[in-house]
CSV table of C-alpha atoms in Angstrom, one decimal:
chain,number,residue,atom,x,y,z
A,1328,MET,CA,23.0,-24.4,4.1
A,1329,GLU,CA,22.4,-26.8,2.0
A,1330,GLN,CA,21.4,-30.3,3.4
A,1331,ASN,CA,23.3,-34.0,3.3
A,1332,GLU,CA,21.4,-37.2,3.4
A,1333,HIS,CA,21.5,-37.1,7.3
A,1334,GLY,CA,19.6,-34.0,7.1
A,1335,HIS,CA,22.1,-31.9,8.4
A,1336,ILE,CA,26.0,-30.5,7.4
A,1337,ALA,CA,28.2,-30.5,10.2
A,1338,VAL,CA,29.7,-26.9,10.8
A,1339,MET,CA,33.6,-26.5,9.8
A,1340,PRO,CA,34.4,-30.1,10.1
A,1341,ALA,CA,37.9,-30.1,8.7
A,1342,GLN,CA,39.1,-27.2,11.6
A,1343,VAL,CA,37.3,-28.8,14.0
A,1344,LEU,CA,39.6,-31.6,13.3
A,1345,ALA,CA,42.3,-29.7,12.6
A,1346,MET,CA,41.8,-28.5,16.1
A,1347,LEU,CA,41.1,-31.5,17.7
A,1348,SER,CA,43.5,-34.0,16.3
A,1349,PRO,CA,42.7,-36.8,17.6
A,1350,LYS,CA,44.6,-39.9,18.0
A,1351,PRO,CA,43.4,-44.0,18.4
A,1352,GLY,CA,42.7,-44.5,22.1
A,1353,GLU,CA,41.7,-41.0,23.1
A,1354,ALA,CA,38.5,-39.6,24.0
A,1355,VAL,CA,36.1,-37.4,22.9
A,1356,LEU,CA,32.9,-35.5,24.4
A,1357,ASP,CA,30.7,-34.3,22.1
A,1358,CYS,CA,28.4,-32.2,23.9
A,1359,THR,CA,25.6,-31.2,20.8
A,1360,ILE,CA,26.0,-34.9,18.9
A,1361,GLY,CA,22.6,-33.6,16.6
A,1362,ARG,CA,22.7,-35.9,14.2
A,1363,GLY,CA,26.7,-36.8,14.0
A,1364,GLY,CA,28.3,-34.9,11.5
A,1365,HIS,CA,30.7,-34.4,13.5
A,1366,ALA,CA,31.1,-37.6,15.4
A,1367,ALA,CA,31.4,-39.0,11.5
A,1368,GLU,CA,34.4,-37.9,10.9
A,1369,LEU,CA,36.0,-37.9,14.6
A,1370,ILE,CA,35.3,-42.1,15.2
A,1371,PRO,CA,37.2,-43.7,12.4
A,1372,LEU,CA,40.8,-40.8,14.2
A,1373,LEU,CA,39.6,-42.2,17.4
A,1374,GLY,CA,40.5,-46.1,16.5
A,1375,PRO,CA,41.1,-48.5,18.1
A,1376,GLY,CA,40.6,-48.3,21.3
A,1377,GLY,CA,39.0,-44.9,22.1
A,1378,ARG,CA,35.7,-43.6,23.1
A,1379,TYR,CA,33.4,-41.6,21.9
A,1380,VAL,CA,30.3,-39.5,23.9
A,1381,GLY,CA,28.0,-37.8,22.2
A,1382,LEU,CA,25.4,-35.9,24.1
A,1383,ASP,CA,21.7,-34.0,22.9
A,1384,LEU,CA,18.5,-32.9,24.1
A,1385,ASP,CA,16.4,-33.9,21.4
A,1386,GLU,CA,15.7,-37.7,22.5
A,1387,ASP,CA,15.6,-38.0,17.7
A,1388,ASN,CA,19.1,-37.0,17.1
A,1389,VAL,CA,20.3,-38.8,20.1
A,1390,ALA,CA,17.9,-41.8,18.4
A,1391,TYR,CA,19.4,-41.3,14.9
A,1392,ALA,CA,23.0,-40.3,15.5
A,1393,ARG,CA,23.3,-43.8,17.7
A,1394,GLN,CA,22.2,-45.9,14.0
A,1395,ARG,CA,24.5,-43.9,12.2
A,1396,LEU,CA,27.3,-44.4,14.4
A,1397,THR,CA,27.1,-47.3,15.5
A,1398,PRO,CA,28.3,-49.5,12.8
A,1399,LEU,CA,31.6,-46.8,12.3
A,1400,ALA,CA,32.6,-47.4,16.0
A,1401,GLN,CA,32.5,-50.7,15.3
A,1402,VAL,CA,34.8,-51.2,12.1
A,1403,ALA,CA,36.6,-48.3,14.3
A,1404,GLY,CA,37.4,-50.0,17.4
A,1405,VAL,CA,36.1,-47.4,18.8
A,1406,GLU,CA,33.3,-47.5,22.3
A,1407,LEU,CA,30.5,-45.3,21.5
A,1408,SER,CA,28.0,-43.6,23.8
A,1409,VAL,CA,25.4,-42.0,22.4
A,1410,GLU,CA,23.0,-40.5,25.8
A,1411,HIS,CA,20.2,-38.2,26.1
A,1412,ALA,CA,21.2,-35.5,28.0
A,1413,ASN,CA,22.5,-31.9,29.1
A,1414,PHE,CA,25.9,-30.5,28.0
A,1415,GLN,CA,25.5,-28.9,31.4
A,1416,ASP,CA,25.5,-32.6,33.1
A,1417,ALA,CA,28.2,-33.7,31.1
A,1418,ARG,CA,30.5,-34.3,34.1
A,1419,ALA,CA,28.0,-36.9,35.6
A,1420,VAL,CA,27.4,-38.6,32.8
A,1421,LEU,CA,30.9,-39.1,31.9
A,1422,ASP,CA,31.0,-40.2,35.9
A,1423,GLY,CA,28.2,-42.7,35.1
A,1424,LEU,CA,30.2,-43.9,31.7
A,1425,GLY,CA,33.0,-44.7,34.0
A,1426,VAL,CA,35.3,-41.5,31.9
A,1427,GLY,CA,37.7,-39.5,33.7
A,1428,ARG,CA,38.9,-38.2,31.5
A,1429,VAL,CA,38.8,-36.4,27.5
A,1430,GLU,CA,40.9,-35.5,25.7
A,1431,GLY,CA,38.4,-33.5,23.1
A,1432,LEU,CA,35.3,-31.3,23.1
A,1433,VAL,CA,33.1,-30.6,20.8
A,1434,ALA,CA,30.2,-28.2,20.8
A,1435,ASP,CA,28.4,-27.2,18.5
A,1436,LEU,CA,26.0,-24.8,20.1
A,1437,GLY,CA,22.2,-23.6,18.9
A,1438,PHE,CA,19.8,-26.0,16.6
A,1439,ALA,CA,19.5,-28.1,13.9
A,1440,SER,CA,17.9,-27.6,10.8
A,1441,THR,CA,15.9,-30.4,10.9
A,1442,GLN,CA,14.3,-29.4,13.8
A,1443,VAL,CA,13.8,-25.8,12.0
A,1444,GLU,CA,12.0,-27.8,9.2
A,1445,ASP,CA,10.0,-30.0,11.6
A,1446,PRO,CA,7.1,-27.3,11.9
A,1447,ALA,CA,5.6,-29.5,15.3
A,1448,ARG,CA,8.6,-28.3,16.5
A,1449,GLY,CA,7.9,-24.7,16.7
A,1450,LEU,CA,11.2,-23.4,15.5
A,1451,SER,CA,10.1,-23.0,11.8
A,1452,PHE,CA,10.3,-19.7,10.3
A,1453,THR,CA,8.4,-20.1,7.1
A,1454,GLN,CA,5.8,-23.3,8.3
A,1455,SER,CA,2.9,-22.7,10.6
A,1456,GLY,CA,2.8,-24.7,14.0
A,1457,PRO,CA,2.5,-24.7,17.6
A,1458,LEU,CA,4.2,-22.3,19.4
A,1459,ASP,CA,6.5,-25.2,21.4
A,1460,MET,CA,10.0,-24.0,20.4
A,1461,ARG,CA,11.7,-27.1,22.9
A,1462,LEU,CA,15.3,-29.0,22.0
A,1463,ASN,CA,14.2,-31.5,24.3
A,1464,PRO,CA,10.8,-32.4,23.7
A,1465,GLN,CA,10.8,-33.7,27.3
A,1466,GLN,CA,11.1,-30.6,28.7
A,1467,ALA,CA,7.6,-29.3,30.4
A,1468,LEU,CA,7.0,-25.8,29.3
A,1469,THR,CA,6.5,-25.1,25.8
A,1470,ALA,CA,7.0,-21.3,24.5
A,1471,ALA,CA,2.9,-21.2,24.1
A,1472,GLU,CA,3.1,-21.9,27.4
A,1473,LEU,CA,5.2,-19.5,28.8
A,1474,VAL,CA,4.1,-16.4,26.7
A,1475,ASN,CA,0.3,-17.1,28.1
A,1476,THR,CA,1.2,-17.4,31.6
A,1477,LEU,CA,4.4,-15.1,32.5
A,1478,PRO,CA,3.1,-11.6,34.1
A,1479,GLU,CA,4.6,-9.1,31.1
A,1480,ARG,CA,7.7,-7.9,33.1
A,1481,GLU,CA,9.1,-11.4,33.5
A,1482,LEU,CA,8.3,-12.2,29.7
A,1483,ALA,CA,10.0,-8.7,29.0
A,1484,ASP,CA,13.6,-10.4,30.8
A,1485,LEU,CA,13.1,-13.8,29.6
A,1486,ILE,CA,13.0,-12.4,25.6
A,1487,TYR,CA,15.5,-9.5,26.4
A,1488,GLN,CA,18.1,-11.9,28.3
A,1489,TYR,CA,17.7,-14.8,25.7
A,1490,GLY,CA,17.1,-13.2,22.7
A,1491,GLN,CA,18.9,-9.7,23.2
A,1492,GLU,CA,15.9,-7.6,21.7
A,1493,PRO,CA,15.8,-4.2,22.5
A,1494,LEU,CA,12.3,-4.2,21.9
A,1495,SER,CA,11.4,-6.6,24.6
A,1496,ARG,CA,8.7,-4.5,26.4
A,1497,ARG,CA,6.8,-3.6,23.4
A,1498,ILE,CA,6.6,-7.2,22.7
A,1499,ALA,CA,5.4,-8.7,25.4
A,1500,ARG,CA,2.9,-6.1,25.8
């Protein structure tokens, strides 16, 4: 997929806008804000008086999205919160922000091209780098640590469960 000046292009923005049909004053939770592609489209439609809460595991994405989206939110009159958090903790984050409910939810699951292209992240198919593979660099274990410390059977199960790889036993061996 082609990239824009933000290093990523949001997937199906027109369809997301049509499905959510955001209105002024509504609140939207973005479980995977990334670099803010969907948020940049949605925020102007929520003002004045709306709320946009974005979560992401990647601190670099959080910082980037916050910087990119703050001026848009200010112009639109939308309250913006961008938090370093896993979407599994969405309810706790919303409670902490005093947001009782949202009218829309976005979850663009997966990882971003900016993460794949950074060899230091260990997700690249084309560049050498450490075997890291953490979307959240604050997470304790790297992929290298898992590969080198898990018993063979557990590693095979992990590869099969998360990669749906039928050759997981051979790969683990």
